[in-house]
Coordinates of C-alpha atoms and ligand atoms in Angstrom, one line a residue:
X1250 CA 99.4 54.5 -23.2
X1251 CA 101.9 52.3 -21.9
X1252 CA 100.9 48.7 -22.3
X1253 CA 100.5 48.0 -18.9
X1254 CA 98.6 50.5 -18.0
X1255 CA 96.3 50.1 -20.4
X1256 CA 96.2 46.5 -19.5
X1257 CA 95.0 48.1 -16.0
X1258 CA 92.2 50.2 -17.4
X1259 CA 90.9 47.4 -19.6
X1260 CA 90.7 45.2 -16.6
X1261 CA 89.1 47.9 -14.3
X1262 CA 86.4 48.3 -17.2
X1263 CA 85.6 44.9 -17.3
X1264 CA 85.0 44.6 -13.9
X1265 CA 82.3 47.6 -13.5
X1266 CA 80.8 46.2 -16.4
X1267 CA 80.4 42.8 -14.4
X1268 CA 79.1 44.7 -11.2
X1269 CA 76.9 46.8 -12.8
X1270 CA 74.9 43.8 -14.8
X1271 CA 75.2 42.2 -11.2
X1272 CA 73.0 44.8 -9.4
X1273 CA 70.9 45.4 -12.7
X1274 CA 67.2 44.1 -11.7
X1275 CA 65.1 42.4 -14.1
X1276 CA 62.4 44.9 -15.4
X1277 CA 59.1 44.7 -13.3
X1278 CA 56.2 46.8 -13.1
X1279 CA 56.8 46.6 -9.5
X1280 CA 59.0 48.9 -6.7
X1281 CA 58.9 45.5 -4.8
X1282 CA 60.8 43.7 -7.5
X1283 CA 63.9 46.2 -8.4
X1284 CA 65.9 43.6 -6.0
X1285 CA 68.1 41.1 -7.2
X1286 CA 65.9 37.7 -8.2
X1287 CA 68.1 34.7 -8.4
X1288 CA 66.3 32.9 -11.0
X1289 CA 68.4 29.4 -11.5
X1290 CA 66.6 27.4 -14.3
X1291 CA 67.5 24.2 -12.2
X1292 CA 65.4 25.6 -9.2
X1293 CA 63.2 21.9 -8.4
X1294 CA 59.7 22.0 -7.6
X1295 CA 59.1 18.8 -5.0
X1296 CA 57.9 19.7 -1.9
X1297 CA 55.9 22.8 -0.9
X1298 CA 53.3 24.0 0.5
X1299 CA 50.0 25.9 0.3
X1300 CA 49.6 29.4 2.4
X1301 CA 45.6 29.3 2.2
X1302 CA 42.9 31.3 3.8
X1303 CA 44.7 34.3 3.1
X1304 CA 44.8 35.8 -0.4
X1305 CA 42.0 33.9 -1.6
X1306 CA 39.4 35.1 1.3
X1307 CA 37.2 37.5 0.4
X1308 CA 40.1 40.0 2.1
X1309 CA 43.0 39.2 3.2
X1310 CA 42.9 38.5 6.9
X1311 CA 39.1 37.7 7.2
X1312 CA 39.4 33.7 7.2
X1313 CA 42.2 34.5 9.9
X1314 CA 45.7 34.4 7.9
X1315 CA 47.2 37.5 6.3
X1316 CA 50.5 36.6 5.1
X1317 CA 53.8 37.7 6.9
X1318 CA 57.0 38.4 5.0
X1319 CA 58.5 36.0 6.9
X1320 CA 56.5 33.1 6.5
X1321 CA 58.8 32.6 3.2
X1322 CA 62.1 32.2 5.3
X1323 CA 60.5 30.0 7.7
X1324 CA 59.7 27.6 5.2
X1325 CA 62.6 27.7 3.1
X1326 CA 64.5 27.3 5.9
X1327 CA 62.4 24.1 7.3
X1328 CA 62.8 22.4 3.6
X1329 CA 60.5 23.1 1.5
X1330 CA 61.1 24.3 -2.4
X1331 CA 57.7 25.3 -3.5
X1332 CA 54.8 27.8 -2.6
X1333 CA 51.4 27.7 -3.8
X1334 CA 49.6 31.1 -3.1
X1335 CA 46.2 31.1 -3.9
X1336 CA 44.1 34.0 -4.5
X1337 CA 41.0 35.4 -5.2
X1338 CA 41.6 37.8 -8.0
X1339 CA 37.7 37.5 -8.9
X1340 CA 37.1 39.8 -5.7
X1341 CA 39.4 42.3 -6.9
X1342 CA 38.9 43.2 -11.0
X1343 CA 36.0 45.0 -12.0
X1344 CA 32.8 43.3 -12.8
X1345 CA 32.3 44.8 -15.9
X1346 CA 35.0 45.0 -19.5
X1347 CA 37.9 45.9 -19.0
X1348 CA 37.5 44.0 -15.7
X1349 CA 41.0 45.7 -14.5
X1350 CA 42.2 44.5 -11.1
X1351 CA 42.8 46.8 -8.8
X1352 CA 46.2 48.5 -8.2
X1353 CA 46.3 48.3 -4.4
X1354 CA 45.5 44.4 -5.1
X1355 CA 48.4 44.1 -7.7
X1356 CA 50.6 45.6 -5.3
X1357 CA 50.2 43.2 -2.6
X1358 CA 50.2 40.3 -4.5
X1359 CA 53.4 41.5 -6.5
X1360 CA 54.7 41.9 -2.6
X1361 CA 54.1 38.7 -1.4
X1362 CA 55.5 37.3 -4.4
X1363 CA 59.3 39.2 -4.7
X1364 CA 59.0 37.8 -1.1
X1365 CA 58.8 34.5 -1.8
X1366 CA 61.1 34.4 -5.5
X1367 CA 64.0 36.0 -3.2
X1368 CA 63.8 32.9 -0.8
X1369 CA 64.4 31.3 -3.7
X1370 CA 61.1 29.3 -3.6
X1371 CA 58.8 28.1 -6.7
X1372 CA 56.5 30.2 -6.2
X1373 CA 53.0 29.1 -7.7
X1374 CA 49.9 31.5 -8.7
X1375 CA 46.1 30.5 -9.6
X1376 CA 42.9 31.8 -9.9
X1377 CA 41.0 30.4 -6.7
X1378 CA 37.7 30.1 -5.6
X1379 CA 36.1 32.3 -8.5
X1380 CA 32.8 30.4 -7.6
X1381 CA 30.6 32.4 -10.2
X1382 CA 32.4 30.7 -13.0
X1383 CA 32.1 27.2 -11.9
X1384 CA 27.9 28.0 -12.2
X1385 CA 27.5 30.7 -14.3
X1386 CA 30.2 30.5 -17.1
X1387 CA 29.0 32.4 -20.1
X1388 CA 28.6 35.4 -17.7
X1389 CA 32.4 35.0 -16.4
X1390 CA 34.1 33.6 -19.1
X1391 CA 34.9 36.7 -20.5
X1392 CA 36.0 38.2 -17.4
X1393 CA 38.4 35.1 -16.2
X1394 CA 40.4 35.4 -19.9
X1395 CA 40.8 38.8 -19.0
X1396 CA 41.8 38.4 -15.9
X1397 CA 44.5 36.1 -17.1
X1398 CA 45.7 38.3 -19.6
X1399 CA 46.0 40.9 -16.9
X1400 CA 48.1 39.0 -14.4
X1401 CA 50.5 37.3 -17.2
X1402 CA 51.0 40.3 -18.7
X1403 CA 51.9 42.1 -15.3
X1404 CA 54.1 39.4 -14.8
X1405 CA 55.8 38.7 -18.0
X1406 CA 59.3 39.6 -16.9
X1407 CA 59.0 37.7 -13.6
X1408 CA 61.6 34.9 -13.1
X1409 CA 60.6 31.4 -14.5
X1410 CA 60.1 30.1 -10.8
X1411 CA 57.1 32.1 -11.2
X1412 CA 54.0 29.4 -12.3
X1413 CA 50.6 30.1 -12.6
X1414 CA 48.1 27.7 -12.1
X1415 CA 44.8 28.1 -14.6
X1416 CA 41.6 27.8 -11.6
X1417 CA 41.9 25.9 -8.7
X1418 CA 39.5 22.8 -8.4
X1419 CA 37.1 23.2 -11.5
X1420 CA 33.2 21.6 -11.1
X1421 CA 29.5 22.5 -11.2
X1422 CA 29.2 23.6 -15.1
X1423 CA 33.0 23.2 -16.1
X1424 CA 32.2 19.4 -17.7
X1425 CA 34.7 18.1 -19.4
X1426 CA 34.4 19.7 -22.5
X1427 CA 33.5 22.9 -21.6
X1428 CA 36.9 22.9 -19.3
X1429 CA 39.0 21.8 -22.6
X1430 CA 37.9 24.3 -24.5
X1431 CA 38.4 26.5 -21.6
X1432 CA 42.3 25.8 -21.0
X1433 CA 43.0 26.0 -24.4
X1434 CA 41.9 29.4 -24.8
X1435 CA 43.4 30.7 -21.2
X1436 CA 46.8 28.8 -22.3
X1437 CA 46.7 31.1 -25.2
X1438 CA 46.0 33.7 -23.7
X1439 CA 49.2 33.7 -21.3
X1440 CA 51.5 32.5 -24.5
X1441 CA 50.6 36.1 -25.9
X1442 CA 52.7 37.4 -23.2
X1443 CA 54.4 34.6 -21.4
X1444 CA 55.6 32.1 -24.0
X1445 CA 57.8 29.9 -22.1
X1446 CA 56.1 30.2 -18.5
X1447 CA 55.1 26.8 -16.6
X1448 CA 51.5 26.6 -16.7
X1449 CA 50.2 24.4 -14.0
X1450 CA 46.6 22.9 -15.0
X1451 CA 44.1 20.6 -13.2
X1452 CA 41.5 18.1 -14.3
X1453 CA 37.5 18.7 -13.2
X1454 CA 35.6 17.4 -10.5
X1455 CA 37.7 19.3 -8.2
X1456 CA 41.0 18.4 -9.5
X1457 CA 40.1 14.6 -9.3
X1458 CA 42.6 11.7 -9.7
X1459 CA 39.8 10.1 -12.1
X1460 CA 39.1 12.5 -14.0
X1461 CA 42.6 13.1 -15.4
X1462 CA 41.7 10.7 -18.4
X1463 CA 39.4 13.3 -19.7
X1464 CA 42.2 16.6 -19.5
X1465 CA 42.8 17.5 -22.8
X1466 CA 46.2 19.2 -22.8
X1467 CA 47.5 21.8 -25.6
X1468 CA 50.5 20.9 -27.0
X1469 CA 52.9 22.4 -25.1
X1470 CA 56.6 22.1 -23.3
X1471 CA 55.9 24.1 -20.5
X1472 CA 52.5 22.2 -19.1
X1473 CA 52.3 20.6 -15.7
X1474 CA 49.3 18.9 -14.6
X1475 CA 48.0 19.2 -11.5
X1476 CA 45.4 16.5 -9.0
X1477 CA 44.3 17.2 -5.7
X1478 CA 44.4 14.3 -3.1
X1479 CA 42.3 14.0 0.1
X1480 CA 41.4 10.6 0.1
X1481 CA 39.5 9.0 2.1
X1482 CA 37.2 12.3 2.3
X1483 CA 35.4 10.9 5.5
X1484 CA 38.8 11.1 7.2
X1485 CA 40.5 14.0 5.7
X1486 CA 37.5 16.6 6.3
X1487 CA 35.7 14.8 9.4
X1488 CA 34.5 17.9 11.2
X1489 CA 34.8 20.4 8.1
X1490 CA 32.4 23.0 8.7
X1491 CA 32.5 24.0 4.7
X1492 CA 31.7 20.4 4.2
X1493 CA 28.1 19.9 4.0
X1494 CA 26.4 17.6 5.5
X1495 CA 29.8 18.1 7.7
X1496 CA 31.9 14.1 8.1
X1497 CA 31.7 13.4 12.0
X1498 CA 34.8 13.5 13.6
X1499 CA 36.4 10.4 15.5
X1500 CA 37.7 8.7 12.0
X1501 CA 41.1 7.6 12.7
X1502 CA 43.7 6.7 9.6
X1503 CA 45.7 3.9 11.3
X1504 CA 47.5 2.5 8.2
X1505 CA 46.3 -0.6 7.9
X1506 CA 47.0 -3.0 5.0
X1507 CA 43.5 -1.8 3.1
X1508 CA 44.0 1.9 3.6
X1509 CA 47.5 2.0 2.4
X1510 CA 46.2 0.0 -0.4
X1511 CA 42.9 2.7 -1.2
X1512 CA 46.0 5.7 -1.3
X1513 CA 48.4 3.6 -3.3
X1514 CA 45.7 2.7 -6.2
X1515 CA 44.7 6.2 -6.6
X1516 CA 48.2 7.4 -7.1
X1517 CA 48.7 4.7 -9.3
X1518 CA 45.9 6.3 -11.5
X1519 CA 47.8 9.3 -11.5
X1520 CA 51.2 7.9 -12.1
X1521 CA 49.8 5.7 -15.0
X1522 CA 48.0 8.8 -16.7
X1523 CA 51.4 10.9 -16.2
X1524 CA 53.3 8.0 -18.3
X1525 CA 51.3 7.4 -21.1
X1526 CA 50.7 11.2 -21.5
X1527 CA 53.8 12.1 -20.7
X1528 CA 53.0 14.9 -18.3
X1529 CA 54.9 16.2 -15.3
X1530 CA 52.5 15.9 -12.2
X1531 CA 52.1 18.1 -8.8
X1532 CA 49.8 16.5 -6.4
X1533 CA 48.8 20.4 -5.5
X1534 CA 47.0 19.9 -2.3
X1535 CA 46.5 17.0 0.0
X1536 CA 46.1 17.4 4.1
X1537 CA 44.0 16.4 6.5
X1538 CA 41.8 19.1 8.5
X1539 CA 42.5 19.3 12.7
X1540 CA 39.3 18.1 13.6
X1541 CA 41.0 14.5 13.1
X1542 CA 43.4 13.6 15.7
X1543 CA 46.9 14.3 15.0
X1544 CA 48.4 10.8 15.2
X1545 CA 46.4 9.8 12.4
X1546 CA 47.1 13.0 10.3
X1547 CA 50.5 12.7 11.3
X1548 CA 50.5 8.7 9.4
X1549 CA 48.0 10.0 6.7
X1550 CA 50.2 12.8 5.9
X1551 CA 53.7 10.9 5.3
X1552 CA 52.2 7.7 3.9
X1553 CA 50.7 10.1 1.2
X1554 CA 53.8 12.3 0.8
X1555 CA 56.4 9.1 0.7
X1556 CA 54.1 7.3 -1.8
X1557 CA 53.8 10.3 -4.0
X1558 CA 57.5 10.8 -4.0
X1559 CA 57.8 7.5 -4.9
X1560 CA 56.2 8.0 -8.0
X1561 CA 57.9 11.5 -8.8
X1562 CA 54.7 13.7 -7.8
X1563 CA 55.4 16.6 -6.6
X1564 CA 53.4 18.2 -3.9
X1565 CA 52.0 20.8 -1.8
X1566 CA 51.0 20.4 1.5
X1567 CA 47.1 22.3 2.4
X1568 CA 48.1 24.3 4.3
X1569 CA 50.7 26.2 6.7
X1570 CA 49.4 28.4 8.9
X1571 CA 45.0 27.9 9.5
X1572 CA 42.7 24.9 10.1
X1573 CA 45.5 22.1 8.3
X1574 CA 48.2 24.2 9.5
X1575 CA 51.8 22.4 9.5
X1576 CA 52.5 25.5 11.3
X1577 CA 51.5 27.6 14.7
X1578 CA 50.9 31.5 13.9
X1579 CA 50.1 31.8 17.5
X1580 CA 53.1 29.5 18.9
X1581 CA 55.4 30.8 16.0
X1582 CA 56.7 27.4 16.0
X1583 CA 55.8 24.0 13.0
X1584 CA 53.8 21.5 14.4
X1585 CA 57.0 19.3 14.8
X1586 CA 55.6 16.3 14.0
X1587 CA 53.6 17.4 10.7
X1588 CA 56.6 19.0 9.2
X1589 CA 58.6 15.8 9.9
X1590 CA 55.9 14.4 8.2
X1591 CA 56.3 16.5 5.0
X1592 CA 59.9 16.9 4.9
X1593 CA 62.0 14.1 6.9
X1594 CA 61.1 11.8 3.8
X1595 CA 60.6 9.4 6.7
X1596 CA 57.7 7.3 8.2
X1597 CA 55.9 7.0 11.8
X1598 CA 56.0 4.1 14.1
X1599 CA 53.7 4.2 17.3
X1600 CA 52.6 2.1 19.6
X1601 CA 48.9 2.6 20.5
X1602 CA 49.3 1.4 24.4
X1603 CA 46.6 2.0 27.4
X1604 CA 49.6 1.7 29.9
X1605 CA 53.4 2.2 30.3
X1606 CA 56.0 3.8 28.1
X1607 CA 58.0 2.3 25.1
X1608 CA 61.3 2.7 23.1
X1609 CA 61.9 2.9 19.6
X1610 CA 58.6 4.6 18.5
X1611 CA 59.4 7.4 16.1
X1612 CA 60.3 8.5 12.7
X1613 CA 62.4 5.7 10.5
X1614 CA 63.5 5.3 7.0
X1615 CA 61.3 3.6 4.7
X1616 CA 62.9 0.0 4.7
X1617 CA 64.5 -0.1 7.9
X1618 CA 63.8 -1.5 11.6
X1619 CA 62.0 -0.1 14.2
X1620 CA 63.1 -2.2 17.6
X1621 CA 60.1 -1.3 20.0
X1622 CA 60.8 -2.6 23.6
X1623 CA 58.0 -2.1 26.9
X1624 CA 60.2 0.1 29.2
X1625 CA 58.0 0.3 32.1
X1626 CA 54.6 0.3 33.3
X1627 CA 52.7 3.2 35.1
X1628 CA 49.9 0.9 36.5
X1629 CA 49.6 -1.4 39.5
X1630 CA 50.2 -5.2 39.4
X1631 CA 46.4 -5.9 37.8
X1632 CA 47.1 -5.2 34.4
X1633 CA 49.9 -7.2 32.7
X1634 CA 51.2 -7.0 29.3
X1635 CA 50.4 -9.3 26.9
X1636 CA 50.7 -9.3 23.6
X1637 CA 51.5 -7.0 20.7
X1638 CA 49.1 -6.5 18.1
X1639 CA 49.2 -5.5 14.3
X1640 CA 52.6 -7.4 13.6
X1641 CA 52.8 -8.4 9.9
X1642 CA 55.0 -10.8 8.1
X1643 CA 58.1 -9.3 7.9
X1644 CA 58.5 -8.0 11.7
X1645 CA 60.1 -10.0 14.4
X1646 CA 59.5 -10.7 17.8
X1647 CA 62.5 -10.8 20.2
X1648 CA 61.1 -11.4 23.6
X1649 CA 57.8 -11.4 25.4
X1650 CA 58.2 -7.7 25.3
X1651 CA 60.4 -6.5 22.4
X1652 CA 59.7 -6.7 18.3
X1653 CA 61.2 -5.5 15.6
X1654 CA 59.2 -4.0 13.1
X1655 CA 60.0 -3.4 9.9
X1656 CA 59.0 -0.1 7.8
X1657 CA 57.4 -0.4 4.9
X1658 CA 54.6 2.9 6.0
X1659 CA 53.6 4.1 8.5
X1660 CA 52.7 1.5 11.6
X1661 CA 51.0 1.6 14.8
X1662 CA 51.4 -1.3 16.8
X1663 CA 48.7 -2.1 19.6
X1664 CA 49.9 -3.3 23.1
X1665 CA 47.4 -5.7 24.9
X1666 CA 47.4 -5.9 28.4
X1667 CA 45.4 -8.6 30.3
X1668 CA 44.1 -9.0 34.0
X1669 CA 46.5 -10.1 36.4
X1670 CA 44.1 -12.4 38.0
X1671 CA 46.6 -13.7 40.5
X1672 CA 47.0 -10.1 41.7
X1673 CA 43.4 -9.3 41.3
X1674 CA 42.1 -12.0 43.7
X1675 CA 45.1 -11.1 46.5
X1676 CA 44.1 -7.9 46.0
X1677 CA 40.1 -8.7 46.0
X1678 CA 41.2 -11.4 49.3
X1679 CA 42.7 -8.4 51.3
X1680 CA 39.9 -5.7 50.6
X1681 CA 37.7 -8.8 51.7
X1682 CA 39.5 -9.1 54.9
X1683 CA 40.0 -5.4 56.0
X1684 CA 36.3 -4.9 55.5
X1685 CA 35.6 -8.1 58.1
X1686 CA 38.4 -6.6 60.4
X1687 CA 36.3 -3.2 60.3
X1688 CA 33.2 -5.1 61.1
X1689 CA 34.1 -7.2 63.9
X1690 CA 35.4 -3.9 65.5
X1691 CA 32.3 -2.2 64.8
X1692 CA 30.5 -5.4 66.2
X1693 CA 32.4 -5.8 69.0
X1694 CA 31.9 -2.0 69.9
X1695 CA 28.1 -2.4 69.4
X1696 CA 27.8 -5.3 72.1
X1697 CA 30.5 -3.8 74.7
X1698 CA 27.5 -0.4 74.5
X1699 CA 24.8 -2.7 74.9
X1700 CA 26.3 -4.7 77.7
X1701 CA 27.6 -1.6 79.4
Ligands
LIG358 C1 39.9 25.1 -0.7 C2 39.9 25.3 0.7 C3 39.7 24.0 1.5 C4 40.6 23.0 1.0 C5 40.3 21.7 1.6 C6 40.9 24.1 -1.1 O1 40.9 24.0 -2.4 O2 40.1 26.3 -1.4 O3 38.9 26.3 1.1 O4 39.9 24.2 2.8 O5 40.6 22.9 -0.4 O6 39.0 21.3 1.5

C-alpha cells in the first residue's frame, strides 16, 4: 500500500476507535442508564439539595411530591451541585430472607437517578425512614445489610457521583454502640461490591452535632460524615404537624447577636470534630418548615448556609419542592428569595418598618455596606420617623434618615416612628371645631322650630 494511503487508513481507524469508546455506555443493570454518564472525578459536592416527601413516602406521590425528570435541570441550572434523594427502600424488599426489592421499585429509582447523574449532579442515596429498625433492630438488622448489599451491588458500575448514605437520622435503640457496630458491618458490606464508592454516614440522635464525638468511623478513604442542622428546633419546626407536641407558630429568627452566636457554636462543634478526625463533612439537611414566616426563614437559611461554607461544610438544603420547599410545583417557579438564600452566597438586609418604603434593603456580600435611606412615607403627618433601631458598632449613620450598615449576617434593622404631636393636636383642634360648627347649626335650627 502506498505510504500515504495507508497513513489515511491508519488515521481513519483511529478515529472510529475514538467514537466508538465515546458512545460506549458504562455497564448498568439498567435500560435507563445505556446513555452517556459524564463522570468527572473533580465533580464538587457543596451545595445541594434534598427532593423529600417523595421516594421515601410510603409511595411515591402520597406525601404530595412524585419526582419529575425535570426537576434535575431546574436545579442544576439554578446552582446547585448536589442531590440527596431519600427513599424508603424498607417499603419495597420483602419482609422475609432474601428480602429482594422489588423490580418495578429498582426501576424507578435507577430512573430518577440516570436523571440526575446526566445533569451532572452528586447525586446522593440513603436508606430513609426505615422506622422498624430504629425500635426493633435484631428483627431488621438482617434485612437492612441485605438491603444494602442489594442496592450496592445493583449499582456497582454507577459513576462515582453516585454516594450512598448508610440510614438517615439514626435514634430510639441505635445507641452509640450499637450504631458502631452497625456502620462497620454495612461499610463492609458495600466494599464487597463497591470498593472505592463515597460512603456518606451520620452520627445518632438524629444525626446530631453533639453526638458526632461518639461516631466511630472504619478506616477508610472514601468516608464522609454527615450532621443534620435545624437549630433552634422551636423555630425551624414551629407548626410541624409530625412534631409532637407540635412548636407554636409565631417564632421569628431575626439574627440577633445571641442567635447568630447559638448557630455559630454548634457548627463550631462540627468543624472542630471534622479537624481533629480528619473527616470531610456534609451538613445533609438543614431548613426551616413554612409555618414560620418567610423573612425569618429567608435570614435563618443564609446565615446557616454562609456560616457552613465558611467552615467547608457542605450542604443540602430540606427540601425543594413540599412543606420547606425552595421551590413552587404549583407556580413552577423557586421561591426567589430562598434560593438566593442557598445559592447567591450572599446575606439579607431588611428593614422591619410599620410605614413608608426604603432603599438599599436586599441581598449583599458578606463584608460589605448596606446604605439604607427612608424614601417616602405612606401615612399622614401623625406618625414621624424617628429613629433606627438594631444598629451595631460597626454601622454608620449618615443623616436623620440614612445608615449604613455593615454586613457581617444577616440584619434587620427596625424603623421607629413617633407621634407627631404637633400635627395630632391641629388635627385633634380642627375635629374639635367642625363638631361645634355642626352643633351650633343644629342648635340654631332647633330654636328657629321652636320659635317658629
Ligand atoms: C425527615 C422529614 C422531615 C425533616 C424535617 C427529615 O429527615 O425525613 O420527614 O420533614 O427531616 O423534620
Amino acid at each position: 500500500m502506498h505510504k500515504s494511503m495507508s497513513y489515511i487508513v491508519f488515521c481513519l481507524i483511529l478515529l472510529s476507535i475514538v467514537s466508538l469508546t465515546t458512545v460506549i455506555p458504562i455497564s448498568s443493570n439498567n435500560a435507563d442508564c445505556d446513555k452517556e454518564f459524564k463522570s468527572p472525578s473533580d465533580l464538587k459536592m457543596s451545595r445541594g439539595i434534598n427532593i423529600g416527601n417523595a421516594l421515601e413516602a410510603p409511595r411515591e406521590g402520597e406525601w404530595g411530591v412524585y419526582i419529575m425528570d425535570e426537576y434535575f435541570s431546574i436545579i442544576k441550572n439554578a446552582g446547585f451541585d448536589t442531590v440527596r434523594i431519600p427513599i424508603r427502600w424498607s417499603a419495597h424488599a420483602e419482609e422475609k430472607p432474601p428480602f429482594k426489592i422489588s423490580e418495578a421499585f429498582f426501576n424507578r429509582v435507577d430512573h430518577v437517578v440516570n436523571v440526575s447523574l446526566k445533569q451532572n449532579l452528586i447525586t446522593i442515596i440513603n436508606i430513609h425512614h426505615y422506622e422498624e429498625i430504629m425500635y426493633e433492630l435484631e428483627k431488621h438488622r438482617e434485612r437492612l445489610i441485605s438491603l444494602w448489599r442489594q442496592i450496592a451491588e445493583h449499582y456497582k458500575d454507577y459513576p462515582e457521583s453516585l454516594y450512598f448514605e448508610l440510614l438517615n437520622e439514626p435514634h430510639g435503640d441505635l445507641t452509640d454502640d450499637i450504631w458502631n457496630s452497625l456502620v462497620e458491618e454495612l461499610v463492609k458490606t458495600i466494599r464487597e461490591s463497591n470498593p472505592t464508592r463515597k460512603i456518606i454516614i451520620g452520627p445518632t440522635d438524629w444525626n446530631s452535632v453533639y453526638k458526632l464525638k461518639d461516631l466511630r468511623l472504619p478506616k477508610d478513604e472514601n468516608i464522609i460524615v454527615t450532621f443534620h442542622f435545624y437549630t433552634p428546633f422551636e423555630f425551624t419546626h414551629q407548626g410541624a404537624e409530625w412534631v409532637k407536641p407540635t412548636p407554636p407558630t409565631g417564632v421569628k429568627w431575626r439574627g440577633s447577636e445571641a442567635e447568630r452566636r447559638r448557630i455559630r457554636e454548634e457548627l463550631d462543634i462540627a468543624a472542630k470534630w471534622a479537624k481533629e478526625n480528619n473527616a470531610i463533612l456534609l451538613m445533609g439537611e438543614f431548613g426551616a418548615y413554612s409555618r414560620a414566616d418567610i423573612e425569618s426563614r429567608i435570614r435563618w437559611t443564609s446565615f446557616v448556609a454562609r456560616e457552613a461554607e465558611k467552615r467547608g461544610i457542605a450542604w443540602c438544603y430540606w427540601e425543594f419542592c413540599s412543606g420547606f420547599g425552595a421551590y413552587d410545583p404549583v407556580k413552577k417557579e423557586w421561591r426567589k428569595e430562598l434560593l438566593e438564600a442557598l445559592v447567591s452566597g450572599k446575606h439579607y438586609v431588611s428593614v422591619e418598618s410599620e410605614y413608608g418604603e426604603f432603599s438599599g434593603t436586599g441581598w449583599y456580600e458578606e463584608g460589605s455596606y448596606a446604605l439604607i435611606r427612608l424614601m417616602e412615607k405612606d401615612t399622614l403627618a401623625l406618625d414621624v420617623f424617628d429613629h433606627f433601631e438594631g444598629l451595631g458598632q460597626n454601622d454608620r449613620i449618615i443623616d436623620d434618615k440614612t445608615i449604613e450598615i455593615y454586613v457581617d449576617g444577616p440584619r434587620v434593622i427596625k424603623a421607629v416612628w413617633r407621634k407627631n404631636i404637633i400635627m395630632i393636636s391641629i388635627f385633634v383642634a380642627i375635629s374639635i371645631l367642625i363638631l361645634l360648627a355642626f352643633a351650633v347649626i343644629i342648635f340654631k335650627k332647633k330654636t328657629k322650630i321652636v320659635k317658629s
